[in-house]
Amino acid sequence: DGVGLVKLLGKECGFIAAQACLASGFCDLCLIPEVPIKLEGPNNCLEHLAKVIRKRGHAVVVISSGACVQEKRRPESSNPKTHTLTHYQESDYEDEEDCIGRSLKDKIIEYCANLPEPIHTSVKYIDPSYMIRSVEANAADSMYCFLLGQNAVHGAMSGLTGFCVGRINGRTCYIPTTSIIKHSPRKVNVRGRMFERVLMTTGQPYVTFKDMRHGNSRNEMI
Protein backbone atom coordinates (compact mmCIF):
# COMPACT_ATOMS: atom_id res chain seq x y z
CA ASP A 1 0.00 0.00 0.00
CA GLY A 2 1.51 3.29 -1.07
CA VAL A 3 0.95 6.94 -0.17
CA GLY A 4 2.21 9.84 -2.26
CA LEU A 5 2.84 12.92 -0.11
CA VAL A 6 3.44 16.10 -2.12
CA LYS A 7 4.37 19.36 -0.41
CA LEU A 8 3.72 22.54 -2.39
CA LEU A 9 4.38 26.24 -1.87
CA GLY A 10 2.00 28.10 0.41
CA LYS A 11 3.24 29.36 3.78
CA GLU A 12 0.43 31.90 4.12
CA CYS A 13 -2.35 30.47 1.96
CA GLY A 14 -3.29 27.27 0.20
CA PHE A 15 -4.27 28.39 -3.30
CA ILE A 16 -1.55 26.36 -5.04
CA ALA A 17 -2.36 23.17 -3.11
CA ALA A 18 -6.13 23.53 -3.57
CA GLN A 19 -5.90 24.25 -7.29
CA ALA A 20 -3.38 21.44 -7.83
CA CYS A 21 -5.79 19.09 -6.07
CA LEU A 22 -8.65 20.11 -8.34
CA ALA A 23 -6.48 20.01 -11.47
CA SER A 24 -5.22 16.47 -10.80
CA GLY A 25 -8.60 15.02 -9.87
CA PHE A 26 -7.15 12.11 -7.88
CA CYS A 27 -6.07 13.77 -4.63
CA ASP A 28 -7.43 12.11 -1.46
CA LEU A 29 -6.38 14.70 1.13
CA CYS A 30 -5.62 18.40 0.72
CA LEU A 31 -4.10 20.25 3.69
CA ILE A 32 -3.80 24.04 3.65
CA PRO A 33 -2.90 26.74 6.22
CA GLU A 34 -6.50 27.98 6.44
CA VAL A 35 -7.70 24.63 7.81
CA PRO A 36 -6.03 22.88 10.80
CA ILE A 37 -4.73 19.35 10.40
CA LYS A 38 -6.54 17.15 12.89
CA LEU A 39 -4.48 14.09 13.78
CA GLU A 40 -6.59 12.59 16.58
CA GLY A 41 -10.20 12.21 17.66
CA PRO A 42 -13.21 11.43 15.47
CA ASN A 43 -13.03 12.22 11.77
CA ASN A 44 -9.31 13.02 11.82
CA CYS A 45 -7.37 13.14 8.59
CA LEU A 46 -5.27 10.03 9.33
CA GLU A 47 -8.43 7.99 9.86
CA HIS A 48 -9.76 9.21 6.52
CA LEU A 49 -6.44 8.36 4.87
CA ALA A 50 -6.44 4.83 6.31
CA LYS A 51 -9.96 4.22 4.93
CA VAL A 52 -8.84 5.34 1.47
CA ILE A 53 -5.77 3.08 1.57
CA ARG A 54 -7.86 0.06 2.59
CA LYS A 55 -10.36 0.74 -0.18
CA ARG A 56 -8.04 1.63 -3.06
CA GLY A 57 -4.63 0.39 -1.96
CA HIS A 58 -3.08 3.81 -2.41
CA ALA A 59 -3.63 7.49 -1.59
CA VAL A 60 -2.36 10.92 -2.64
CA VAL A 61 -1.87 13.75 -0.14
CA VAL A 62 -1.20 17.37 -1.11
CA ILE A 63 -0.02 19.73 1.62
CA SER A 64 0.96 23.40 1.76
CA SER A 65 4.27 24.27 3.42
CA GLY A 66 2.47 26.54 5.91
CA ALA A 67 -0.13 24.01 7.08
CA CYS A 68 -0.43 23.54 10.84
CA VAL A 69 -0.97 20.44 12.93
CA GLN A 70 -3.21 20.01 15.96
CA GLU A 71 -1.28 18.61 18.88
CA LYS A 72 -2.52 16.85 22.00
CA ARG A 73 -4.04 18.82 24.85
CA ARG A 74 -1.46 20.36 27.15
CA PRO A 75 -1.31 18.46 30.49
CA GLU A 76 -1.11 21.69 32.48
CA SER A 77 -4.31 23.00 30.92
CA SER A 78 -7.46 22.65 33.02
CA ASN A 79 -9.71 23.01 29.98
CA PRO A 80 -10.18 19.63 28.26
CA LYS A 81 -11.17 21.44 25.08
CA THR A 82 -7.91 23.38 24.81
CA HIS A 83 -5.59 22.28 22.03
CA THR A 84 -2.40 23.69 20.62
CA LEU A 85 -1.82 24.33 16.94
CA THR A 86 1.77 23.94 15.81
CA HIS A 87 3.03 25.45 12.58
CA TYR A 88 5.73 23.33 10.96
CA GLN A 89 7.49 25.60 8.50
CA GLU A 90 10.92 24.85 7.08
CA SER A 91 11.95 28.48 7.56
CA ASP A 92 11.33 28.15 11.31
CA TYR A 93 13.67 25.20 11.80
CA GLU A 94 17.34 24.68 11.17
CA ASP A 95 16.79 20.92 10.94
CA GLU A 96 15.18 19.90 7.67
CA GLU A 97 13.58 16.90 9.39
CA ASP A 98 11.24 19.23 11.31
CA CYS A 99 9.34 20.49 8.27
CA ILE A 100 5.65 19.68 7.93
CA GLY A 101 6.08 17.24 5.06
CA ARG A 102 8.53 14.92 6.78
CA SER A 103 6.69 15.20 10.09
CA LEU A 104 3.41 14.18 8.48
CA LYS A 105 5.12 11.32 6.65
CA ASP A 106 6.26 9.84 9.98
CA LYS A 107 2.82 10.31 11.52
CA ILE A 108 1.11 8.50 8.62
CA ILE A 109 3.45 5.51 8.91
CA GLU A 110 3.06 5.41 12.70
CA TYR A 111 -0.74 5.65 12.59
CA CYS A 112 -1.12 2.89 9.99
CA ALA A 113 1.26 0.60 11.86
CA ASN A 114 -0.61 1.01 15.17
CA LEU A 115 -4.09 0.22 13.85
CA PRO A 116 -5.87 -2.91 15.19
CA GLU A 117 -5.38 -4.31 11.69
CA PRO A 118 -2.05 -2.71 10.74
CA ILE A 119 -1.50 -1.33 7.27
CA HIS A 120 2.03 -1.72 5.97
CA THR A 121 2.40 1.58 4.17
CA SER A 122 5.16 2.98 2.02
CA VAL A 123 5.06 6.79 1.96
CA LYS A 124 6.85 8.59 -0.88
CA TYR A 125 7.58 12.20 0.07
CA ILE A 126 7.88 14.61 -2.88
CA ASP A 127 8.94 18.22 -2.42
CA PRO A 128 9.07 19.99 -5.82
CA SER A 129 9.42 23.33 -3.99
CA TYR A 130 10.20 26.11 -6.48
CA MET A 131 10.47 23.71 -9.43
CA ILE A 132 6.85 24.48 -10.33
CA ARG A 133 7.93 28.02 -11.21
CA SER A 134 10.41 26.74 -13.78
CA VAL A 135 7.81 24.99 -15.92
CA GLU A 136 7.86 26.23 -19.49
CA ALA A 137 5.10 28.72 -20.29
CA ASN A 138 2.35 27.57 -22.64
CA ALA A 139 0.67 29.71 -25.30
CA ALA A 140 -1.91 31.17 -22.90
CA ASP A 141 0.81 32.09 -20.37
CA SER A 142 2.93 33.77 -23.04
CA MET A 143 -0.02 35.78 -24.35
CA TYR A 144 -1.01 36.91 -20.85
CA CYS A 145 2.56 37.96 -20.02
CA PHE A 146 2.72 39.89 -23.30
CA LEU A 147 -0.44 41.84 -22.39
CA LEU A 148 0.80 42.57 -18.88
CA GLY A 149 4.22 43.76 -20.08
CA GLN A 150 2.81 45.87 -22.90
CA ASN A 151 0.31 47.64 -20.65
CA ALA A 152 2.91 48.15 -17.92
CA VAL A 153 5.08 50.01 -20.42
CA HIS A 154 2.09 52.07 -21.63
CA GLY A 155 1.29 53.06 -18.03
CA ALA A 156 4.89 54.00 -17.22
CA MET A 157 5.25 56.05 -20.43
CA SER A 158 2.02 57.85 -19.51
CA GLY A 159 3.59 58.99 -16.24
CA LEU A 160 1.77 56.59 -13.93
CA THR A 161 3.54 55.20 -10.84
CA GLY A 162 2.64 52.90 -7.96
CA PHE A 163 0.45 50.57 -9.99
CA CYS A 164 0.22 46.95 -11.11
CA VAL A 165 -1.34 45.57 -14.26
CA GLY A 166 -4.01 42.88 -14.09
CA ARG A 167 -7.18 41.63 -15.73
CA ILE A 168 -10.54 42.21 -14.05
CA ASN A 169 -13.70 40.84 -15.67
CA GLY A 170 -11.83 40.31 -18.93
CA ARG A 171 -10.43 43.85 -19.07
CA THR A 172 -6.82 44.92 -18.55
CA CYS A 173 -6.67 47.38 -15.65
CA TYR A 174 -4.21 49.49 -13.70
CA ILE A 175 -4.51 48.60 -10.03
CA PRO A 176 -3.00 50.86 -7.33
CA THR A 177 -0.30 49.02 -5.38
CA THR A 178 -1.78 50.31 -2.12
CA SER A 179 -5.07 48.55 -2.86
CA ILE A 180 -3.25 45.26 -3.42
CA ILE A 181 -1.15 45.53 -0.25
CA LYS A 182 -4.21 46.51 1.79
CA HIS A 183 -5.82 43.11 1.24
CA SER A 184 -2.62 41.04 1.31
CA PRO A 185 -2.08 38.19 1.82
CA ARG A 186 -5.21 36.66 0.34
CA LYS A 187 -6.61 33.58 2.02
CA VAL A 188 -8.58 30.64 0.71
CA ASN A 189 -12.22 31.07 1.66
CA VAL A 190 -12.94 27.78 3.45
CA ARG A 191 -16.66 28.43 3.03
CA GLY A 192 -16.31 29.31 -0.63
CA ARG A 193 -17.02 27.42 -3.80
CA MET A 194 -13.42 26.43 -4.56
CA PHE A 195 -12.76 24.74 -1.21
CA GLU A 196 -16.16 23.09 -1.38
CA ARG A 197 -15.03 21.49 -4.63
CA VAL A 198 -11.86 20.33 -2.89
CA LEU A 199 -13.91 18.62 -0.17
CA MET A 200 -16.14 17.01 -2.77
CA THR A 201 -13.10 15.72 -4.66
CA THR A 202 -11.18 14.34 -1.68
CA GLY A 203 -14.06 13.33 0.62
CA GLN A 204 -11.96 14.48 3.59
CA PRO A 205 -13.55 15.60 6.89
CA TYR A 206 -13.99 19.35 7.31
CA VAL A 207 -12.83 21.16 10.42
CA THR A 208 -12.11 24.83 11.18
CA PHE A 209 -9.92 26.62 13.71
CA LYS A 210 -13.10 27.65 15.53
CA ASP A 211 -14.10 23.99 15.87
CA MET A 212 -10.67 23.20 17.28
CA ARG A 213 -10.95 25.90 19.94
CA HIS A 214 -14.33 24.55 21.06
CA GLY A 215 -13.38 20.89 20.81
CA ASN A 216 -15.88 20.19 18.04
CA SER A 217 -15.44 18.08 14.93
CA ARG A 218 -17.67 18.09 11.89
CA ASN A 219 -17.82 15.83 8.91
CA GLU A 220 -20.18 17.87 6.79
CA MET A 221 -20.11 19.80 3.58
CA ILE A 222 -20.09 23.58 3.62
XYZ file of C-alpha atoms in Angstrom:
222
model
C 0.000 0.000 0.000
C 1.507 3.292 -1.075
C 0.946 6.944 -0.170
C 2.212 9.835 -2.259
C 2.837 12.924 -0.114
C 3.438 16.102 -2.122
C 4.374 19.360 -0.413
C 3.720 22.542 -2.390
C 4.384 26.242 -1.872
C 1.997 28.096 0.414
C 3.235 29.360 3.778
C 0.431 31.900 4.125
C -2.353 30.471 1.964
C -3.293 27.265 0.201
C -4.273 28.391 -3.304
C -1.551 26.356 -5.041
C -2.355 23.171 -3.111
C -6.126 23.525 -3.571
C -5.898 24.254 -7.290
C -3.376 21.443 -7.826
C -5.786 19.091 -6.069
C -8.649 20.109 -8.345
C -6.479 20.005 -11.466
C -5.218 16.473 -10.801
C -8.603 15.015 -9.867
C -7.147 12.108 -7.877
C -6.067 13.769 -4.629
C -7.428 12.110 -1.464
C -6.383 14.695 1.125
C -5.617 18.403 0.721
C -4.095 20.245 3.688
C -3.798 24.039 3.645
C -2.901 26.736 6.217
C -6.504 27.983 6.440
C -7.698 24.625 7.810
C -6.029 22.883 10.795
C -4.726 19.350 10.403
C -6.544 17.154 12.890
C -4.481 14.085 13.785
C -6.585 12.592 16.579
C -10.195 12.211 17.656
C -13.208 11.427 15.472
C -13.026 12.217 11.773
C -9.311 13.019 11.823
C -7.371 13.138 8.585
C -5.272 10.032 9.332
C -8.433 7.988 9.864
C -9.758 9.207 6.516
C -6.443 8.356 4.866
C -6.439 4.825 6.310
C -9.957 4.217 4.927
C -8.841 5.345 1.470
C -5.774 3.079 1.570
C -7.855 0.055 2.594
C -10.356 0.735 -0.175
C -8.036 1.625 -3.055
C -4.625 0.385 -1.961
C -3.083 3.814 -2.414
C -3.626 7.494 -1.591
C -2.358 10.919 -2.643
C -1.869 13.755 -0.135
C -1.200 17.375 -1.114
C -0.024 19.729 1.616
C 0.964 23.398 1.759
C 4.265 24.272 3.425
C 2.468 26.542 5.913
C -0.130 24.010 7.081
C -0.434 23.543 10.844
C -0.969 20.436 12.932
C -3.207 20.007 15.957
C -1.277 18.611 18.882
C -2.522 16.853 22.002
C -4.042 18.823 24.846
C -1.459 20.356 27.151
C -1.314 18.461 30.491
C -1.114 21.693 32.475
C -4.312 22.996 30.918
C -7.465 22.650 33.023
C -9.706 23.013 29.981
C -10.183 19.634 28.262
C -11.174 21.437 25.081
C -7.906 23.383 24.808
C -5.589 22.284 22.029
C -2.397 23.691 20.619
C -1.820 24.325 16.942
C 1.769 23.941 15.809
C 3.033 25.453 12.575
C 5.734 23.328 10.965
C 7.489 25.601 8.499
C 10.917 24.849 7.081
C 11.946 28.478 7.558
C 11.329 28.146 11.312
C 13.669 25.197 11.799
C 17.338 24.679 11.167
C 16.793 20.920 10.943
C 15.178 19.902 7.668
C 13.579 16.903 9.386
C 11.245 19.229 11.315
C 9.339 20.490 8.268
C 5.650 19.681 7.929
C 6.076 17.239 5.059
C 8.527 14.915 6.784
C 6.687 15.199 10.089
C 3.406 14.180 8.477
C 5.123 11.317 6.651
C 6.261 9.839 9.977
C 2.815 10.305 11.516
C 1.105 8.502 8.621
C 3.446 5.512 8.910
C 3.065 5.408 12.701
C -0.741 5.646 12.590
C -1.124 2.894 9.986
C 1.263 0.601 11.861
C -0.611 1.015 15.174
C -4.087 0.220 13.848
C -5.874 -2.906 15.188
C -5.378 -4.307 11.695
C -2.047 -2.714 10.741
C -1.501 -1.332 7.271
C 2.031 -1.720 5.969
C 2.400 1.583 4.167
C 5.164 2.984 2.022
C 5.064 6.793 1.958
C 6.851 8.593 -0.875
C 7.577 12.203 0.068
C 7.881 14.610 -2.876
C 8.943 18.221 -2.424
C 9.069 19.991 -5.818
C 9.421 23.326 -3.994
C 10.200 26.115 -6.482
C 10.470 23.711 -9.432
C 6.852 24.478 -10.331
C 7.926 28.016 -11.208
C 10.411 26.737 -13.780
C 7.807 24.991 -15.920
C 7.861 26.228 -19.495
C 5.103 28.721 -20.287
C 2.354 27.568 -22.640
C 0.669 29.710 -25.304
C -1.912 31.166 -22.904
C 0.810 32.092 -20.367
C 2.926 33.766 -23.041
C -0.022 35.782 -24.345
C -1.007 36.908 -20.853
C 2.559 37.960 -20.023
C 2.716 39.892 -23.296
C -0.444 41.842 -22.390
C 0.799 42.574 -18.882
C 4.216 43.757 -20.076
C 2.809 45.865 -22.898
C 0.308 47.636 -20.653
C 2.907 48.149 -17.923
C 5.085 50.013 -20.423
C 2.089 52.070 -21.628
C 1.295 53.060 -18.034
C 4.890 53.996 -17.221
C 5.250 56.048 -20.432
C 2.025 57.850 -19.509
C 3.588 58.990 -16.238
C 1.767 56.587 -13.926
C 3.539 55.202 -10.837
C 2.643 52.903 -7.964
C 0.451 50.571 -9.994
C 0.216 46.951 -11.108
C -1.338 45.569 -14.257
C -4.006 42.880 -14.092
C -7.182 41.631 -15.734
C -10.538 42.211 -14.054
C -13.698 40.835 -15.668
C -11.826 40.314 -18.932
C -10.428 43.854 -19.069
C -6.821 44.922 -18.549
C -6.672 47.382 -15.655
C -4.206 49.495 -13.703
C -4.514 48.605 -10.027
C -2.996 50.858 -7.331
C -0.295 49.024 -5.384
C -1.777 50.315 -2.119
C -5.067 48.552 -2.857
C -3.248 45.263 -3.417
C -1.154 45.533 -0.251
C -4.207 46.507 1.794
C -5.816 43.108 1.244
C -2.621 41.041 1.311
C -2.081 38.194 1.820
C -5.210 36.663 0.338
C -6.608 33.582 2.019
C -8.579 30.644 0.711
C -12.218 31.070 1.661
C -12.935 27.782 3.445
C -16.658 28.431 3.031
C -16.312 29.314 -0.627
C -17.022 27.418 -3.804
C -13.424 26.429 -4.556
C -12.761 24.739 -1.213
C -16.165 23.093 -1.381
C -15.035 21.492 -4.634
C -11.857 20.329 -2.888
C -13.907 18.622 -0.173
C -16.139 17.010 -2.771
C -13.098 15.722 -4.664
C -11.180 14.337 -1.678
C -14.057 13.331 0.618
C -11.963 14.482 3.585
C -13.546 15.600 6.889
C -13.990 19.346 7.313
C -12.830 21.158 10.423
C -12.107 24.827 11.176
C -9.920 26.619 13.705
C -13.102 27.648 15.528
C -14.099 23.991 15.870
C -10.668 23.205 17.279
C -10.950 25.896 19.937
C -14.335 24.553 21.058
C -13.381 20.894 20.808
C -15.883 20.187 18.038
C -15.443 18.081 14.933
C -17.672 18.087 11.887
C -17.819 15.834 8.905
C -20.183 17.867 6.791
C -20.114 19.795 3.583
C -20.093 23.579 3.623
